[in-house]
Structures are given as C-alpha cells and as structure tokens.
Amino acid sequence: MADKKKEEQEEVQFTPSGTGIRTNGQVVRSTELPSPTRKKHKSLGLSEEDVVDMFELMYLQRRFEERAMQMYQKGKFGGFLHLYMGQEAISTGTAYALNDDDDIITAYRDHGWGLVRGVSPKAGMAELYGKVTGCSQGKGGSMHFANVKDHFWGGHGIVGGSIPLGGGIALANKYKQNGRVTASFLGDGAVDQGVLHETMNMSQNWNLPCIFAVENNGYAMGTAVHRHSVGELVDRAKGFDMKSAVINGMDVFTVYEKMKEVAEDVREHSNPWFLEIRTYRYRGHSMSDPMKYRTKDELREYEELDPIERIKGYLLDNDIIDEDKVEDIQDSVEDTVMEAIDFAEESDFPDKSHLYKDVFVEDDYPFHT
Amino acid sequence: MAELQFREAIRAAIDEEMQQDSTIFVMGEEVAEYDGAYKVTEGLLDKYGPKRMIDTPISELGFAGMGVGAAMNGLRPIVEFMTFNFAVLAADQILNHASKIRYMTGGQVKIPIVFRGPNASAGQLSATHSVSYDSMYAHFPGLKVIYTSEPEDAKGLLKSAIRDDNPVLFMESEQMYGLKGEVSDEEDFTIPIGKAKVKREGSDVTVVAHGKMYHVAKQAASQLEKEDVDIEILDPRTVKPLDIEAIVKSVKKTNRCVIVDEAHPFGGLAAEVGYLIQREAFDYLDAPVQRVTLPDTSAPFAKNLFDEWLPGANDVIEAVNTVTYRK
Ligand SMILES: Cc1ncc(C[n+]2csc(CCOP(=O)(O)OP(=O)(O)O)c2C)c(N)n1
Ligand SMILES: [Mg+2]
C-alpha cells in the first residue's frame, strides 16, 4: 500500500517537458504560422516605392544588429544584447500601418522598434555603446531605446512592465480625444504576467484605443510557449470579450494589412484589440544562450521563411527592382551601419555630472549623501 | 575542505537538503530544463525529476504566492528569482503575506519558505536590474534576510535557511557565482542564521561589509596594509537578524568604523549599523562612523558612469582615511 502510494507520487509532473531535450528528441512545436496574406502591394494600397522602402528598412534592422553583435563580441560594449533578428516584419509592417503620431511601446527587444520609429542608426548604435549621443543619452543601453518625440515610448526591461504603460498612454489619448492609437507590444512570456490581464480588463471596460500585440516568437528565454502558457495565447482575449486575431508575423504585408485594419477599427470605435503575431527569434535570448532548448532543424525551417528574403524575392519576382538595385540598397545600408559604428566609437561618454541628471525634473534637487 | 564555486556551494546545499527531506522542492524561471539561468540548479532536474524541480512561467507574483501557500500547507519551497530585481513583482506576497500570515492567524501556520536568487547589480544592466534589496526586506518584521559573500557561508547558511521554519530571503550575486572558495566538507555543515564573522582581524578600523562589497573591502584592506593601516573586516552575513553584538565588540576594539553597503544611502543597512553603533558604543568612538554606499541615484548604463556609481576599493580607502584622520 505504502509502496503503491510512492509510485503514484513519482508520476507527478507540473510543467510539461520541452522541445527535444527531455522528450527523446521529439520536438513539440510551439507555434504554427497562419497563412500569410495573398494580396499584392497594390491591393494593399502600397506603392512600389513603399515596398522598396520596407525592404530597405528591414534590411537596416538586420544589418544593424548583425554588426552590433560583432561589436559586442569584440567587447566594444557591455550589458545585455537581445536581438530582434527574424521579427523585423512586425516592426516594419506596424510602422507603415500606423500613423506617425500613433504611439508604440515595447519590451527590451527593442532595436528594430527604435529604428522604425526615428531612432537613427547612429543614435541607436551610440546607445548600445553607452555614449552621450545615444537616443537615451547612454543612460539606458540596449533595452531602453526611446524616441518619445516620434511617439516611440521605449523599450522596457521588466517583463510585462510596459503593458499597462501602453494602456495608460491610450487612456491619455482618449482623455485628450486626439484620435491617436496606441500599440503595446509584448513577448509571449509576458502573457503570463498578471498585469496583462488587469490591463486588458480595464482597457475593454473603459474602451481604450489600444492594441495589445504579442510577438509570439516561440520562446520565453529557454521555455517554449506551450511549456509556459496553456491554450492559445490569442484566446486570452475571449475572457474580456476583446476583439482579437492571430496572424503571420514572418510576412510584412500580412502584418501591414492586419495592423491597418485593426488601427482603423480602434480609431473609429475606440475599443482595444488583442493580437497574437507569430514569429521566430533567430538568435539566442541574449548573447550568452547555448540554445539547447530547440533543434537546429526548427531554426533552419524558420530561417527559410526569412521575412527579408521574402520581400526581396517579391521585389525581384514582380520586377519592381532588379538585382543590381537590391545590391545598391544593401551596400548603402551597409555604409549607414558602418558610419553608425564609427559615430558611436568616436562619441563621448556622458559627463560625470549625468550620474544625477534626469533623476528629477529640477536640477537643484538635494541628493542624499 | 573542498574548493567549490559559489554556485556549486549553493547547489550542494539545495541538493543535500532535498535528499533528506522530500517536502523540499524548487521552483522558478528556467530552474529545471534550462539547468538554471546561472546554472545554479544544474543537474537537479535529472536527479529529482520534474515534480520537485518546477519551471515556472514569468509570473513572479503568482509563483511566489503559490510558494507561500504550499509552505502553509506543509511543503518547504525554495523559490528562485532570476534576480531580486524581478522579485519586486512578487513583493506583495513576500511583504503582505509571507511575513504576516503567521502573526495574523495567531500562530496557526508556519511558512518555511526560502526565496533565493542574485541581488544588486551585475555590470551594465541599467537601472531596473541593479538594485540591492536586502535592507528593504529587512525593514519588515517577519522576514529573515541573508546576503553572503563566500561559498562556505553560502552553503552553511542556505542549509540553515532551508531548515528554518520562517520565510527567509537568501541573496547571491551573478558576479560571484564563479567565485571559488574553501568549503567545509564536515558532514551536515551548517552556519547559524544571525551570526557575523570577522574575516580579517585588524586593530585600526572596523569595516563592516557583506555580499559583493565584502570583496571590495578585502581589496581595500590589502592596499591599506601597504600603508600600515590594519583594518578588521566583519561580514554580517545575515542582515536580519543583525549580529550587532559582534559589530560592537569589534568597534570597541578598533574605535573606528566604516560600513560598506551596495545599497542606496537612505535608510539602508549602513544607516542602521551607524545608528546602533552610536547607541551601543558611543563612548568608544574616536571618529564619526563613515559609510560607503551607492549614490542616491539609479544605475546608469554608460560604462564610465556605472563605474563611478558602484562603490570601489578607493571609496573604502577614502572612508578609512577619514575615520583615521589620515587626510
Ligand atoms: C519581471 C521579469 N522577470 C524576468 C525577467 C528576465 N527575463 C528577461 S526576458 C525574459 C523572457 C521573456 O520572453 P518573451 O516575453 O517571450 O520575450 P522575448 O525575449 O521572446 O522577446 C525573461 C524571463 C525580466 N526581465 N523581468
Ligand atoms: Mg518570446
């Protein structure tokens, strides 16, 4: 009797096992990509020039991070470095779909978001280097890109922390009746923070003009989505009677199409939306991640769906530009990124007095000693 | 004696305790299948299985509170925070619940839980990832707080913390996990909670330093030695209950004191120790007590500012010079 009880106890397992490492190599897939849109640029209301610009902007984000990674590995700067590579269709599609004065806020995987929202490659690279010429004056680093004048309210380092801030920005917009839409981005891991649910409830009840958009990239650090969250993420909306959709985040047209439709609905009806955008993170969580929790095959599969290769292919297949032009664009992006590195290296560190700058609004605050 | 890394010493403490008490389990972010964000719990999933090594979602408030509930109901949880900077999200459960339920129910429950993880800063991780929280928790009745500096202390005190029938916060440092030190291999080696240790005997100045700052004080000691200043380093190890007797005893010998603390200056351990010394040993002091702390500003990202922000050996030397009137 006692033995039987013991046997039963040993079968107890709380968190489900993961992707391959403890399941005899079996991979339990985290996310299935919904189909991308079939529409071509014209029927989406995009000009040929727009599509070329989208490609350039996505390529810029990619090269910026590839070079940043090299500089990090050379020891040029410290801190965390969370790379956005693989997810660029989301930032780019969103930036094109929203008005320039619509508000965007996100978590710490924020380089791409900065670059699509007015953080120049120079100011971005300088921030990574902790230089005073950085977009946050070297005070925030990789996780805290921000450009508030262009309605980018920053990267934020505490998982879930930015979610209610997005709700609050939307509250202020509704209060001021200025017609602006807020897009509050979060990772799949942040879905598990209680604050998302508190914020969704209030947002729905108060009819806030806010889009809560999950960038579901399959993993929260080393934990696959199905190990940290039950059911489909998008279904979180049901309990709040919130409008919702799940979309393919590896295709910039799809993101653009849905974001535009959603933003128009939010603007017209002042109601929140919950979006699950499925994507994939190519690199480790941060720079010191051995990535044992996923298989190389899985990574390769998504790399073959690369959003940048996809739009490049579209440009070529539709004879919008030719190979030479693609190369010109890539070369000029490369130059821009290298100039940004030079700029960051040559820039000054913040002055010692900046240690106490911007703690408070006033500059004569009597600091405690 | 065995030489262990800090992380190995912590792991050994958890392992030894888990082995002899099946009500002990570990939960936290990435503790099981990932083997720990800082590899502290490496191998424990293989050994104890998924029932006792539980990966949690990023739900600090929820899993900290579930730990408290499980402790009330007879288990002995070890809840890992990826850092105490993220435990801020769980503060309600630690401060309003873990610390108070026994008291409010007239002693009907006990809450044998350990909250552990790295504390304070770990390089350029910016403002939200760099705060030292030991003093803040020590402010609250009903919580014991430990912040150790060396592998042996970590092992001995963590074992005591796990055996303790009260909520204990056990703090570490990302930057110390690789640090090696001699650890007693005496069977069932423990160190009692609430006992400081004089780690360097000296006659000129008492330097009180714990956690990462102990190593800063040690560096200062070797430089000061060259200048014939002989400091005594006392590591409180436990912040609450604080071994003020040991501190006072040392101050009565040296008549001078510097406290080094990686927290902001207002209302921290340094303030508390300073107050207690003036109350208990006022007549023995040959100079006002000095403290070395973080400035009253958050951690900047930029390397130059961060280095300026973090207390270093030179700051300690300067404070020692002040209390010895050497400058
Ligand atoms: C409150 C809090 N807990 C834990 C962490 C440590 N942490 C940083 S990122 C991360 C994973 C987040 O995953 P996800 O939300 O999916 O975003 P992704 O990294 O995939 O972009 C964790 C656990 C943190 N920064 N804040
Ligand atoms: Mg994720």
XYZ file of C-alpha atoms and ligand atoms in Angstrom:
723
model
C 0.000 0.000 0.000
C 2.704 2.417 1.054
C 4.781 1.441 -1.972
C 1.933 1.991 -4.346
C 1.430 5.486 -2.995
C 5.084 6.237 -3.557
C 4.898 5.051 -7.140
C 1.954 7.278 -7.834
C 3.763 10.250 -6.367
C 6.688 9.826 -8.688
C 4.443 10.344 -11.662
C 3.537 13.856 -10.620
C 4.792 16.435 -13.056
C 3.824 20.080 -13.058
C 5.399 21.878 -16.009
C 5.216 19.964 -19.316
C 8.509 18.779 -20.786
C 10.172 20.641 -23.554
C 11.444 20.602 -27.032
C 13.633 17.619 -27.557
C 15.958 17.797 -24.602
C 13.911 15.642 -22.268
C 11.477 14.061 -24.714
C 13.774 11.667 -26.558
C 14.417 14.149 -29.275
C 10.790 14.707 -30.045
C 10.073 18.318 -30.845
C 6.820 19.733 -29.620
C 6.276 22.712 -31.847
C 5.444 25.925 -30.114
C 3.699 27.833 -32.825
C 2.121 27.164 -36.170
C 2.277 30.027 -38.609
C -1.078 31.098 -40.015
C -1.083 31.679 -43.775
C 0.216 34.997 -44.984
C -1.968 37.368 -46.979
C -2.314 36.646 -50.698
C -2.722 40.282 -51.588
C -0.191 42.125 -53.636
C 1.129 45.542 -52.754
C -1.293 47.444 -54.965
C -4.398 45.982 -53.443
C -2.918 46.717 -50.026
C -2.570 50.346 -51.043
C 1.221 50.258 -51.113
C 3.220 51.852 -53.897
C 6.246 50.186 -55.450
C 8.353 52.734 -53.635
C 6.777 51.753 -50.322
C 7.734 48.141 -50.881
C 11.310 49.083 -51.718
C 11.439 51.249 -48.592
C 10.051 48.430 -46.478
C 12.789 46.145 -47.740
C 15.425 48.745 -47.013
C 14.110 49.360 -43.507
C 14.013 45.663 -42.718
C 17.479 45.145 -44.083
C 18.711 48.067 -41.997
C 17.394 46.457 -38.817
C 19.083 43.185 -39.732
C 22.468 44.648 -40.591
C 22.387 46.999 -37.621
C 22.015 44.027 -35.313
C 24.453 41.768 -37.129
C 27.099 44.442 -36.811
C 26.098 45.271 -33.241
C 26.526 41.611 -32.402
C 30.041 41.621 -33.845
C 30.936 44.725 -31.894
C 29.544 43.178 -28.727
C 31.589 40.046 -29.310
C 34.672 42.217 -29.765
C 33.959 43.670 -26.341
C 33.137 47.157 -27.602
C 30.238 47.472 -25.191
C 28.623 45.570 -22.340
C 25.253 44.801 -20.859
C 22.578 42.610 -22.359
C 22.014 42.412 -26.106
C 18.668 40.930 -27.128
C 18.483 40.673 -30.892
C 15.290 41.156 -32.871
C 16.505 39.220 -35.930
C 13.708 37.263 -37.567
C 10.974 39.535 -36.253
C 11.584 42.597 -38.462
C 8.366 42.196 -40.443
C 6.411 43.084 -37.322
C 8.097 46.385 -36.531
C 8.153 47.356 -40.191
C 4.594 46.371 -41.065
C 3.330 48.134 -37.961
C 5.244 51.346 -38.573
C 3.794 51.517 -42.093
C 0.268 50.698 -40.952
C 0.059 53.212 -38.115
C 0.017 56.966 -38.387
C 3.265 58.653 -37.472
C 1.703 60.120 -34.346
C 0.243 56.835 -33.157
C 2.047 55.551 -30.109
C 4.257 52.484 -29.806
C 5.732 50.892 -26.707
C 7.538 47.586 -26.317
C 9.765 45.453 -24.105
C 13.559 45.136 -24.184
C 13.886 43.509 -27.650
C 13.610 46.997 -28.999
C 16.319 47.833 -31.544
C 14.080 47.219 -34.540
C 11.312 49.275 -32.986
C 13.638 52.197 -32.432
C 14.930 52.069 -35.978
C 11.429 52.115 -37.495
C 10.417 54.965 -35.234
C 13.007 57.629 -35.796
C 15.979 56.415 -33.774
C 18.780 56.955 -36.269
C 21.276 54.132 -36.683
C 23.865 56.490 -35.201
C 21.815 57.303 -32.115
C 20.925 53.617 -31.741
C 24.484 52.355 -32.028
C 25.715 55.084 -29.690
C 23.135 53.978 -27.125
C 24.461 50.422 -27.299
C 27.925 51.852 -26.679
C 26.625 53.906 -23.742
C 27.616 57.182 -25.342
C 26.037 60.540 -24.625
C 24.987 60.815 -28.278
C 22.752 57.747 -27.876
C 18.983 58.030 -28.167
C 18.697 57.763 -24.383
C 21.946 59.651 -23.731
C 23.734 56.427 -22.849
C 21.691 56.012 -19.700
C 19.513 53.092 -20.858
C 21.542 50.886 -23.198
C 20.195 48.160 -25.457
C 16.987 47.568 -23.508
C 15.965 51.210 -23.358
C 15.890 52.700 -26.815
C 13.358 55.521 -26.874
C 12.327 58.394 -29.115
C 9.376 59.990 -27.462
C 9.095 62.901 -29.860
C 8.221 60.409 -32.592
C 5.829 58.544 -30.292
C 8.126 55.646 -29.512
C 7.849 55.294 -25.757
C 10.664 52.930 -25.385
C 11.942 49.567 -24.673
C 11.420 48.377 -21.111
C 13.445 45.765 -19.253
C 10.970 44.322 -16.794
C 8.865 41.612 -18.434
C 5.281 42.869 -18.517
C 6.173 46.314 -17.228
C 5.389 48.105 -20.455
C 1.927 46.565 -20.909
C -0.026 48.869 -18.570
C 2.089 51.816 -19.693
C 0.642 51.240 -23.160
C -2.823 51.138 -21.631
C -2.134 54.391 -19.825
C -0.837 56.109 -22.930
C -4.081 55.060 -24.622
C -6.075 56.344 -21.662
C -4.419 59.744 -22.037
C -5.142 59.763 -25.769
C -8.795 59.044 -25.133
C -8.856 61.663 -22.376
C -7.446 64.224 -24.777
C -9.644 62.912 -27.594
C -6.793 63.256 -30.032
C -7.638 60.233 -32.167
C -4.290 58.546 -31.623
C -3.982 54.766 -31.449
C -1.527 53.026 -29.126
C 0.188 49.754 -29.939
C 1.584 48.000 -26.856
C 3.880 45.122 -27.812
C 4.835 42.278 -25.539
C 6.557 38.909 -25.759
C 4.819 35.561 -25.377
C 6.479 35.237 -21.983
C 4.882 38.457 -20.807
C 1.437 36.984 -21.439
C 1.902 35.120 -18.157
C 2.235 38.270 -16.082
C -0.896 39.157 -14.164
C -0.622 42.763 -15.237
C -1.632 41.861 -18.803
C -4.946 40.549 -17.554
C -5.560 43.516 -15.280
C -4.788 45.890 -18.113
C -6.927 44.045 -20.660
C -9.899 44.092 -18.332
C -9.660 47.813 -17.712
C -8.954 48.570 -21.349
C -12.033 46.706 -22.508
C -14.222 48.122 -19.785
C -13.030 51.657 -20.470
C -12.950 51.240 -24.242
C -9.359 52.324 -24.614
C -7.885 52.856 -28.077
C -5.100 50.343 -27.593
C -3.765 47.347 -29.482
C -2.097 44.754 -27.268
C 0.087 42.776 -29.613
C 2.020 39.679 -28.600
C 5.133 38.935 -30.598
C 4.978 35.191 -30.115
C 8.454 34.096 -31.144
C 8.114 30.605 -29.742
C 10.144 31.064 -26.584
C 10.475 32.999 -23.390
C 14.180 32.655 -22.785
C 14.625 28.836 -22.835
C 10.987 27.975 -22.288
C 8.830 27.053 -25.270
C 5.391 28.666 -25.328
C 3.414 25.509 -24.613
C 5.553 24.947 -21.524
C 4.828 28.365 -20.023
C 1.278 29.058 -21.194
C -1.852 26.958 -21.621
C -4.070 27.062 -24.682
C -3.681 29.542 -27.500
C -2.383 32.946 -26.498
C -4.899 34.717 -28.693
C -7.711 33.157 -26.667
C -6.807 35.324 -23.701
C -8.985 37.930 -25.410
C -12.143 35.826 -25.073
C -12.452 36.262 -21.353
C -12.550 40.006 -21.819
C -14.794 39.972 -24.851
C -11.997 41.757 -26.675
C -11.608 41.727 -30.441
C -8.706 39.533 -31.453
C -6.802 37.874 -34.256
C -3.781 35.690 -34.807
C -1.538 36.481 -37.751
C 1.615 35.511 -39.559
C 4.482 37.710 -38.405
C 7.032 36.482 -40.945
C 5.400 38.402 -43.771
C 5.464 42.174 -43.737
C 2.397 42.527 -45.978
C 0.323 40.434 -43.600
C 1.370 42.497 -40.604
C 0.726 45.688 -42.531
C -2.700 44.594 -43.728
C -3.977 43.449 -40.356
C -2.451 46.301 -38.372
C -4.001 48.821 -40.691
C -7.414 47.220 -40.429
C -7.170 46.956 -36.666
C -5.898 50.505 -36.213
C -8.787 51.841 -38.273
C -11.245 49.912 -36.169
C -9.644 51.163 -32.958
C -9.683 54.739 -34.203
C -13.283 54.545 -35.263
C -14.774 52.715 -32.292
C -12.297 53.382 -29.515
C -12.002 49.781 -28.423
C -8.982 47.653 -27.674
C -7.687 44.696 -29.678
C -5.598 41.712 -28.771
C -3.303 40.389 -31.485
C -1.096 37.341 -31.464
C 1.596 37.751 -34.083
C 3.528 34.561 -34.678
C 7.175 34.880 -35.493
C 10.531 33.389 -34.604
C 13.660 34.543 -32.820
C 16.757 33.561 -34.802
C 19.355 34.237 -32.148
C 19.621 33.199 -28.536
C 17.607 35.031 -25.938
C 20.573 37.224 -25.170
C 24.203 36.765 -26.124
C 25.002 34.014 -23.631
C 22.394 31.445 -24.570
C 23.534 27.973 -25.690
C 20.082 27.343 -27.264
C 19.796 23.726 -26.160
C 16.037 24.040 -25.938
C 15.436 23.979 -29.674
C 16.653 21.961 -32.609
C 18.750 23.237 -35.458
C 16.095 21.948 -37.833
C 13.453 24.105 -36.269
C 15.673 27.166 -36.556
C 16.530 26.355 -40.171
C 12.886 25.943 -41.031
C 12.131 29.463 -39.932
C 15.272 30.885 -41.487
C 13.932 29.608 -44.775
C 10.857 31.757 -44.204
C 13.016 34.796 -43.592
C 10.876 37.936 -43.879
C 13.642 39.921 -45.520
C 14.422 37.299 -48.136
C 10.698 37.099 -48.721
C 10.207 40.760 -49.519
C 13.391 40.803 -51.555
C 12.022 37.894 -53.561
C 8.790 39.789 -54.040
C 10.605 42.830 -55.372
C 12.552 40.726 -57.865
C 9.711 38.433 -58.904
C 7.450 41.361 -59.590
C 10.161 43.256 -61.440
C 9.889 46.188 -59.095
C 13.652 46.383 -58.878
C 16.451 44.239 -60.244
C 19.392 42.507 -58.586
C 21.655 45.498 -59.155
C 19.300 47.797 -57.372
C 18.978 45.324 -54.496
C 22.729 45.334 -54.198
C 22.862 49.125 -54.256
C 20.366 49.261 -51.415
C 22.246 46.685 -49.410
C 25.531 48.494 -49.952
C 24.124 51.792 -48.860
C 22.590 50.230 -45.750
C 25.962 48.678 -45.001
C 27.600 52.108 -45.281
C 24.982 53.609 -42.978
C 25.604 50.950 -40.358
C 29.386 51.292 -40.570
C 29.061 55.055 -40.220
C 26.896 54.473 -37.169
C 29.640 52.345 -35.641
C 32.263 54.994 -36.328
C 29.968 57.590 -34.853
C 29.391 55.527 -31.721
C 33.088 54.851 -31.276
C 34.049 58.467 -31.700
C 31.306 59.832 -29.465
C 31.956 60.844 -25.874
C 30.749 59.077 -22.789
C 28.298 61.088 -20.729
C 29.842 63.648 -18.429
C 30.197 62.614 -14.791
C 27.501 65.103 -13.848
C 24.991 62.989 -15.815
C 25.004 60.487 -12.965
C 22.470 62.732 -11.255
C 20.915 64.225 -14.368
C 17.257 63.418 -15.022
C 16.608 61.665 -11.741
C 14.194 64.511 -11.120
C 12.862 67.267 -13.310
C 14.518 70.011 -11.264
C 18.273 70.336 -11.452
C 18.801 71.552 -7.885
C 17.372 68.570 -6.038
C 19.244 67.961 -2.760
C 20.526 64.430 -3.233
C 21.074 62.352 -0.132
C 24.648 61.518 0.770
C 37.939 21.172 2.818
C 36.771 21.214 -0.752
C 37.168 24.063 -3.172
C 33.796 24.981 -4.633
C 32.433 27.691 -6.827
C 29.754 29.816 -5.228
C 27.114 28.255 -7.496
C 28.337 24.773 -6.585
C 28.128 25.555 -2.908
C 24.539 26.726 -3.276
C 23.689 23.705 -5.381
C 25.271 21.395 -2.812
C 23.186 22.942 -0.049
C 19.976 22.506 -2.035
C 20.932 19.000 -3.095
C 21.841 17.813 0.401
C 18.653 19.202 1.873
C 16.440 17.840 -0.909
C 17.970 14.460 -0.409
C 16.947 14.218 3.189
C 13.527 15.925 3.040
C 11.071 15.083 0.293
C 8.865 18.097 1.068
C 11.542 20.409 -0.322
C 11.071 21.459 -3.926
C 12.496 24.185 -6.157
C 10.526 26.454 -8.416
C 11.349 29.437 -10.553
C 12.068 30.604 -14.071
C 14.399 28.303 -16.038
C 15.407 26.315 -12.942
C 14.765 22.854 -14.381
C 15.129 22.114 -18.097
C 17.464 25.038 -18.735
C 19.502 23.992 -15.665
C 19.156 27.450 -14.137
C 19.662 30.838 -15.770
C 23.037 30.941 -13.975
C 23.458 27.159 -13.763
C 22.956 27.090 -10.028
C 20.434 24.252 -10.231
C 22.304 22.338 -12.942
C 21.646 18.606 -12.820
C 18.952 18.770 -10.165
C 16.148 18.017 -12.635
C 17.929 14.812 -13.636
C 18.312 13.869 -10.021
C 14.965 14.876 -8.549
C 12.607 14.899 -11.511
C 10.004 17.374 -12.669
C 7.835 17.062 -9.582
C 10.467 18.648 -7.382
C 12.148 20.891 -9.964
C 9.438 23.117 -11.374
C 9.888 25.560 -14.241
C 7.510 28.469 -13.838
C 6.199 30.997 -16.301
C 7.284 34.616 -15.901
C 4.688 35.128 -13.186
C 6.663 36.282 -10.154
C 3.678 37.353 -8.102
C 1.863 34.117 -8.798
C 4.611 31.611 -8.160
C 5.950 33.430 -5.101
C 2.441 33.367 -3.653
C 1.953 29.734 -4.590
C 5.190 29.033 -2.787
C 3.803 30.718 0.312
C 0.584 28.706 0.061
C 2.488 25.463 -0.400
C 4.621 26.314 2.628
C 1.494 26.965 4.693
C 0.247 23.569 3.618
C 3.269 21.584 4.725
C 5.867 21.818 1.958
C 9.236 23.560 2.072
C 9.582 25.500 -1.177
C 12.769 27.065 -2.447
C 11.591 29.798 -4.790
C 14.234 31.135 -7.132
C 14.029 34.615 -8.580
C 16.142 35.200 -11.651
C 17.236 38.230 -9.674
C 15.729 40.012 -6.698
C 15.174 42.885 -9.097
C 12.282 40.842 -10.512
C 11.051 39.851 -7.054
C 9.693 43.389 -6.891
C 6.719 41.997 -8.800
C 6.248 39.444 -6.022
C 6.655 41.955 -3.215
C 3.001 41.766 -2.201
C 3.267 38.070 -1.473
C 6.536 38.424 0.399
C 5.726 41.580 2.349
C 1.986 41.340 2.896
C 1.590 37.609 3.090
C 4.694 35.535 3.847
C 5.824 37.899 6.590
C 2.465 38.404 8.268
C 0.146 35.418 7.991
C 1.554 33.515 10.933
C 1.257 36.614 13.095
C -2.247 37.481 11.963
C -3.540 33.948 12.474
C -2.207 33.794 15.988
C 0.442 31.250 15.118
C -1.799 28.761 13.346
C 0.518 28.372 10.370
C 4.204 28.359 9.742
C 5.763 29.391 6.471
C 9.040 27.578 5.875
C 9.993 29.079 2.546
C 13.257 30.285 1.049
C 13.231 32.969 -1.625
C 16.636 32.997 -3.250
C 18.488 34.489 -6.188
C 21.006 37.156 -7.104
C 20.762 40.586 -5.552
C 22.021 44.027 -6.586
C 23.920 44.908 -9.753
C 25.850 42.774 -12.213
C 27.557 45.140 -14.597
C 25.877 47.419 -17.093
C 22.324 46.113 -16.907
C 20.790 49.551 -16.324
C 18.544 50.918 -13.672
C 15.874 48.243 -13.253
C 18.328 45.349 -12.959
C 20.774 46.779 -10.439
C 19.136 47.392 -7.082
C 20.267 45.908 -3.786
C 17.190 44.791 -1.883
C 18.416 43.217 1.343
C 17.859 46.293 3.503
C 14.407 46.850 2.070
C 13.214 43.381 3.075
C 14.985 43.671 6.419
C 12.733 46.625 7.146
C 9.787 44.259 7.507
C 9.152 42.218 10.652
C 8.702 38.536 9.947
C 11.425 38.057 7.346
C 14.970 36.822 7.782
C 17.475 38.176 5.285
C 20.822 36.686 4.325
C 23.310 38.055 1.802
C 26.554 36.087 1.762
C 29.922 36.790 0.238
C 31.731 33.462 0.050
C 30.911 29.877 -0.945
C 31.274 28.420 2.534
C 28.936 30.951 4.095
C 26.513 30.403 1.254
C 26.402 26.677 1.760
C 26.162 26.729 5.523
C 23.604 29.489 5.674
C 21.450 28.221 2.843
C 21.131 24.866 4.583
C 20.046 26.677 7.728
C 17.638 28.805 5.711
C 16.030 25.741 4.144
C 15.629 24.172 7.589
C 14.263 27.352 9.102
C 10.528 27.350 9.730
C 10.156 31.020 8.756
C 10.333 32.881 5.456
C 13.977 33.538 4.606
C 15.330 35.670 1.774
C 18.681 34.337 0.626
C 20.669 36.614 -1.658
C 23.520 35.896 -4.039
C 25.225 37.697 -6.904
C 25.538 36.884 -10.599
C 29.084 38.194 -10.387
C 30.047 35.873 -7.556
C 28.677 32.588 -8.947
C 32.062 31.662 -10.417
C 33.994 32.688 -7.330
C 35.855 29.798 -5.712
C 36.392 29.200 -2.044
C 37.151 26.539 0.521
C 34.009 24.921 1.847
C 33.959 22.681 4.879
C 33.231 19.085 4.000
C 32.231 18.300 7.532
C 29.107 16.212 7.354
C 25.958 18.278 7.565
C 27.851 21.528 7.875
C 25.605 24.466 8.701
C 26.115 28.047 9.867
C 23.562 29.563 12.225
C 21.468 32.425 10.895
C 22.263 35.706 12.618
C 25.981 35.243 13.247
C 28.539 37.624 11.804
C 32.117 36.596 11.126
C 35.326 38.520 11.489
C 37.070 37.618 8.250
C 40.152 39.682 8.674
C 41.459 40.635 12.057
C 42.809 44.128 12.405
C 43.336 46.783 15.020
C 42.796 50.159 13.346
C 39.319 50.325 11.819
C 36.306 48.014 11.735
C 34.969 47.683 8.200
C 31.526 46.130 8.034
C 30.888 44.675 4.560
C 28.700 41.922 3.179
C 27.784 40.366 -0.160
C 29.747 41.644 -3.117
C 31.035 44.567 -1.075
C 32.983 42.216 1.169
C 35.353 41.666 -1.747
C 35.692 45.387 -2.291
C 36.605 45.775 1.376
C 39.142 42.974 1.031
C 40.831 44.753 -1.861
C 40.964 47.932 0.177
C 42.487 46.002 3.076
C 45.424 44.769 1.046
C 46.172 48.245 -0.253
C 45.828 49.786 3.192
C 48.117 47.152 4.631
C 50.919 48.559 2.490
C 50.299 51.876 4.185
C 50.388 50.230 7.606
C 46.698 50.606 8.217
C 45.309 47.389 9.600
C 41.596 47.046 9.100
C 39.311 44.459 10.595
C 36.676 43.175 8.181
C 33.469 41.945 9.688
C 30.948 40.278 7.409
C 27.485 40.293 8.985
C 26.386 37.558 6.521
C 22.892 37.781 7.913
C 21.265 41.185 7.584
C 18.237 40.306 9.694
C 18.598 39.321 12.480
C 21.711 41.503 12.579
C 24.596 40.423 14.783
C 25.091 43.835 16.297
C 26.950 42.347 19.265
C 29.780 41.210 17.037
C 29.939 44.607 15.354
C 30.005 46.449 18.676
C 32.653 44.118 20.022
C 34.876 44.889 17.071
C 34.248 48.634 17.249
C 35.111 48.645 20.944
C 38.465 47.225 19.923
C 39.230 49.475 16.941
C 37.233 52.566 17.968
C 36.517 53.392 14.345
C 34.049 52.074 11.830
C 33.277 52.182 8.122
C 30.257 50.404 6.669
C 30.304 49.339 3.028
C 26.929 48.577 1.508
C 25.818 48.182 -2.110
C 22.501 49.884 -1.443
C 21.413 53.470 -1.743
C 22.249 55.542 1.323
C 18.817 56.432 2.651
C 17.591 54.079 5.342
C 19.816 51.152 4.429
C 21.974 48.708 6.361
C 24.698 51.331 6.671
C 22.285 53.764 8.280
C 21.068 51.102 10.688
C 24.520 49.923 11.713
C 25.654 53.516 12.142
C 22.735 54.207 14.454
C 23.282 51.077 16.513
C 26.976 51.806 16.965
C 26.279 55.272 18.295
C 23.708 53.798 20.674
C 25.803 50.889 21.883
C 29.374 52.141 21.624
C 29.215 55.925 21.546
C 31.912 56.376 24.160
C 34.279 54.084 22.317
C 34.281 56.018 19.045
C 37.311 58.074 18.079
C 35.671 59.349 14.894
C 32.195 59.583 13.416
C 31.150 56.377 11.659
C 31.525 56.625 7.884
C 29.702 54.749 5.190
C 30.361 53.818 1.593
C 27.172 53.209 -0.379
C 25.723 53.691 -3.803
C 24.826 57.263 -4.552
C 21.241 58.488 -4.277
C 20.692 57.828 -7.979
C 19.776 54.813 -10.110
C 22.252 52.703 -12.055
C 23.304 54.342 -15.316
C 24.091 52.201 -18.358
C 27.186 54.019 -19.645
C 30.349 52.261 -18.511
C 32.079 55.335 -17.165
C 29.047 56.388 -15.148
C 28.420 52.864 -13.918
C 31.995 52.568 -12.638
C 31.576 55.893 -10.897
C 28.267 54.716 -9.408
C 29.434 51.400 -7.959
C 31.420 51.584 -4.709
C 35.042 50.522 -5.188
C 38.141 49.928 -3.101
C 39.181 53.555 -3.415
C 35.941 54.710 -1.830
C 36.601 52.393 1.088
C 40.168 53.634 1.440
C 38.958 57.199 1.450
C 36.435 56.460 4.192
C 39.109 54.663 6.211
C 41.343 57.685 5.791
C 38.545 59.871 7.082
C 37.934 57.876 10.247
C 41.671 57.631 10.911
C 42.183 61.331 10.171
C 44.843 60.425 7.640
C 43.806 63.147 5.251
C 9.738 40.570 -14.310
C 10.844 39.946 -15.040
N 11.084 38.629 -14.871
C 12.094 38.036 -15.523
C 12.889 38.750 -16.370
C 14.042 38.062 -17.093
N 13.693 37.883 -18.483
C 14.063 38.790 -19.390
S 13.465 38.431 -20.871
C 12.721 37.028 -20.362
C 11.965 36.201 -21.337
C 10.831 36.945 -21.939
O 10.293 36.266 -23.017
P 9.255 36.893 -24.014
O 8.271 37.728 -23.244
O 8.707 35.796 -24.815
O 10.078 37.903 -24.901
P 11.233 37.574 -25.963
O 12.509 37.530 -25.189
O 10.923 36.297 -26.620
O 11.226 38.731 -26.890
C 12.962 36.852 -19.012
C 12.494 35.711 -18.221
C 12.626 40.126 -16.506
N 13.381 40.916 -17.286
N 11.592 40.692 -15.849
Mg 9.226 35.140 -26.707
